[in-house]
Amino acid sequence: MLGDVCSHSKQDSWLNKDWKDRRTTGGTTVVTLLVSAIMLSDGCSFMKGMLLGGVFCLVLSFLGSFNFSSESSTEDHHHHHIYAPTKDELKRLSDSRVEELKNQVRVYCIIMVQPKTLVYWATVLDTWSKHCDNAVFYTSESSKALEAVDLNEKDDWARLRKALIHAYENAGDLRWFFVAQPTTFAIIENLKYLILAKDPNEPFYLGNAVKSGELEYVEYSSGIVLSYEALKRLMTMFKDEGQCPERTHTLWKMGEDKQLALCLKYAGVFAENGEDRHGKGLFNKQNVVNMIKQSMQDNPTDVVEGCCPDMAVTYGGMSPNQMHVMMFGVYRLRPYGHDFHDWLTFYPPKDSDND
Amino acid sequence: MKTLGPRISFYAGFVVGTLTLSVFLRQLWFERQVSTLARDLDYQQQLEEEKKMWKKEGSALYNLKHPHHIGEDSRMADELYKKVRILCWVMTGPKNLETKTRHVKYTWSRHCNILVFMSSVDDPDFPTVGLGTKEGRDQLYWKTIRAYHYVYEHYADEADWFLKADDDTYVIVDNLRWILANHTPDEPIYFGRRFKLFTKQGYMSGGAGYVLSKEALRRFIEGFKSKQCTHTSSIEDAAMGQCMEKVGVLAGDSRDSFHRETFHPFVLEQHLTFRSFKSFESYCYYPVLEGPNCCSDMSVSFHYVDAVGMYLMEYYTYHLRAFGYRYRYQPPTPPGYSINKFESWDAGKKDKKLEQKLVHPDLSRTDKRQNEDPPPVDGKDGPAAAEESASEDTEATVRGFIKTHLKLPEDTVKNITFDRVHRIGAKRTRTGRPRPIGAKFGHFKQKEQVKSRGRELKGSDLSMNNQFPKEILERHKVLFSI
């Protein structure tokens, strides 16, 4: 009899029932287990222990079932979203206002490079960075091949700090800042469209916003966007060695994107996620090929629609060749006879032949 | 001490029980995830999706959804879709259906007017046509010959141009229409990536795809009937080129107005990044340009595109774009397709003046053209029977002509619709001879019907023919002198 109870297969009742039903059956099974446990009080204590252990585990999993299955969704559940303006919103603005906004939305690109990523550096220089109003390359050490602002700094966080300070001091009349890595490909026109109606004198910190524990931060490889006000507050924060130290002497290092988020948080600036009206993220840390491969598995009948947004701003992890192809795909290749009549026109940059 | 034993075993049992059940539950949870995924990818669902997308008539597929974007002005593309009808046939085999051909079906081929998949084996579900050949590189020309014969037999009337592509070719059909709109299906001409060698006028690369006009197809079929063309070799593209040359079909220049190639024998990445090498250059008919000039903005095809590549190209072509970007290259409008009538489409106050200047550069030209040069095809001219007067009703004149001289019944004549009817050419006040009348028919079939009565005019001083713009007439001069 003990043997029967000990080998009682709880399996069957679970496999054949739906999740909802499982909860109710689970409840009843727990009760029966408890009862049987008590009944066996004079039997093997090991078995008793095992039964109670199992019951304990079930109870825990029920309570934690929401956390269990929605692991991925909590990450997406952002409180702050940033959308591009709709066509109607733009239509309502006057001509002069639109011109004003177009001028206001000019971008200072901060591209963090290193001599060891020279090929990527050269590709960024040759491709999308030409569409920035001012593209400045910041390197950890000088390279004979290409020009950059030499920060002479090996520590990632310290380097980012120095670059941001330099950008703030040399901003001129540019009011938006975009931080990228050499493996990032950015479509600056789409960035401008996203922030078109946003006031740079308000603190904005946006990109691909993800959560790590309690901290919500903008992921580095998909690009970080900062408004003038956000950067200004950051400058003040940098002077506070307590909350926002230049060098951390802890054993484990927090990524510099998380460090940045922390400093900004103390300055009252919070991360926001850039997305389109369908909820698709405009800042992607994966490269486009991987995203398509994923979509081929997830949505085999609707691969492209289910994958990537039309007005994507960034893709991370791009190889140099992939960047050349994307450059052609965005700024050259199109089907004849399809027009969008966008409310704004962005002109191609001077002295460029691949766009 | 005695009580300690059972207590320890109790705790041990507790721990073991917790661990085993947690492992067990985790396993169950993953299985549930997997099973829902499997349900989503259910074969039945896929079939349902496909039924909504395609109309199957025998082995031909007609796309029902004709992909469009919200907020997109695709009137030009839609007009071209109606006027430049392309039948796409894709060379494939049974082994490739799930790995390659499927992705063709879900991407670029949706933009064709008619789609047929050619294989060695009949497959009513996909569907594919069984050409009765074997599989293999040496069968390519046989498959091509049979495929074109099949297409001519079944769909000659439904299309104007007949494209051949491989199951690893990506084709931008809208851009193909842009090129072909500069020509008519009556011209014996074919387009593709022009290679030299083996033929005097060159031949078109098989992998990059090539497209025959209706007349070229007719001559190809005739060529085989009269044994002028035979299965000369298994090198499909070269053999095709030789036959084309024999039957007097011209090898066209598919480059854009900046002399950049539109059909490509390799993937985009290769053309953009490789530095030209001698063996490739020795094949190409036109000089090979490196870097971004390798490829036209209006590129038509790429070859050796794998499954992921198909979706990537579709994304780059039809989806991903830079907001408000004003492209450097403004492709010239094909003759007879005026942009100015699309001006009223939600052209807002913003940048409108700028847009007009830049997007419609041909504005003044097209206006003139409408008066002097009525659009090609569907035209009919010839010295009119009636004298012309200052304020005549040219349409009534034409109707009268069709009734009286072409002897078509009154009811038929009443039902004929015209888009435009007017006198052509500068007023010849001195000679007093009546000017020809150009009539643009509303329906192709009606024009054909009227044209077919041409023999009624034999012996009279009246004539009737298709009217082509200057550029095409120039080209005809070249063709017919071969």
XYZ file of N, CA, C and O in Angstrom, chain B residues 107-108 111 166 168-172 208 300-305 309-311 313-315 317-318:
96
model
N 6.990 36.245 -51.137
C 7.585 37.573 -51.278
C 7.307 38.187 -52.641
O 6.191 38.576 -52.933
N 8.326 38.219 -53.490
C 8.229 39.064 -54.676
C 7.185 38.622 -55.682
O 6.619 39.472 -56.395
N 3.707 40.225 -56.547
C 3.518 41.438 -57.329
C 3.355 41.189 -58.822
O 3.190 42.143 -59.588
N 14.603 32.152 -61.592
C 14.936 30.933 -60.856
C 14.302 31.018 -59.467
O 13.843 32.085 -59.053
N 15.897 31.051 -56.879
C 16.771 31.844 -56.016
C 17.039 33.208 -56.645
O 18.083 33.822 -56.416
N 16.082 33.662 -57.438
C 16.156 35.011 -57.995
C 15.147 35.865 -57.257
O 14.001 35.445 -57.061
N 15.532 37.075 -56.840
C 14.580 38.018 -56.262
C 14.307 39.096 -57.307
O 15.242 39.700 -57.796
N 13.039 39.303 -57.638
C 12.676 40.263 -58.685
C 11.810 41.380 -58.118
O 10.864 41.112 -57.376
N 12.135 42.626 -58.447
C 11.277 43.741 -58.030
C 10.406 44.063 -59.234
O 10.799 44.804 -60.148
N 19.937 35.832 -63.474
C 19.423 37.164 -63.148
C 18.010 37.355 -63.679
O 17.382 38.362 -63.434
N 16.094 45.576 -60.672
C 15.013 44.638 -60.960
C 15.266 43.263 -60.356
O 14.344 42.629 -59.853
N 16.501 42.781 -60.438
C 16.692 41.413 -59.941
C 18.039 41.183 -59.294
O 19.001 41.900 -59.569
N 18.076 40.175 -58.428
C 19.307 39.689 -57.812
C 19.248 38.169 -57.825
O 18.181 37.575 -57.758
N 20.415 37.530 -57.909
C 20.462 36.067 -58.004
C 21.236 35.461 -56.845
O 21.987 36.159 -56.169
N 21.057 34.159 -56.626
C 21.655 33.428 -55.500
C 21.138 33.954 -54.170
O 21.866 34.000 -53.176
N 19.858 34.358 -54.169
C 19.241 34.859 -52.946
C 18.662 33.674 -52.184
O 17.834 32.935 -52.713
N 17.362 35.823 -47.403
C 17.596 36.915 -48.343
C 16.327 37.407 -49.021
O 16.179 38.602 -49.273
N 15.413 36.486 -49.316
C 14.149 36.875 -49.954
C 13.392 37.856 -49.073
O 12.911 38.898 -49.537
N 13.274 37.506 -47.787
C 12.530 38.383 -46.881
C 13.284 39.672 -46.625
O 12.680 40.742 -46.489
N 15.262 41.233 -48.751
C 15.080 42.087 -49.923
C 13.682 42.692 -49.934
O 13.502 43.857 -50.270
N 12.698 41.895 -49.556
C 11.324 42.393 -49.512
C 11.232 43.529 -48.487
O 10.592 44.550 -48.731
N 11.897 43.353 -47.355
C 11.892 44.373 -46.305
C 12.555 45.644 -46.807
O 12.023 46.741 -46.636
N 13.077 46.632 -49.899
C 12.415 47.239 -51.052
C 11.104 47.883 -50.663
O 10.856 49.046 -50.981
N 10.241 47.131 -50.023
C 8.876 47.582 -49.796
C 8.576 48.137 -48.418
O 7.520 48.718 -48.209
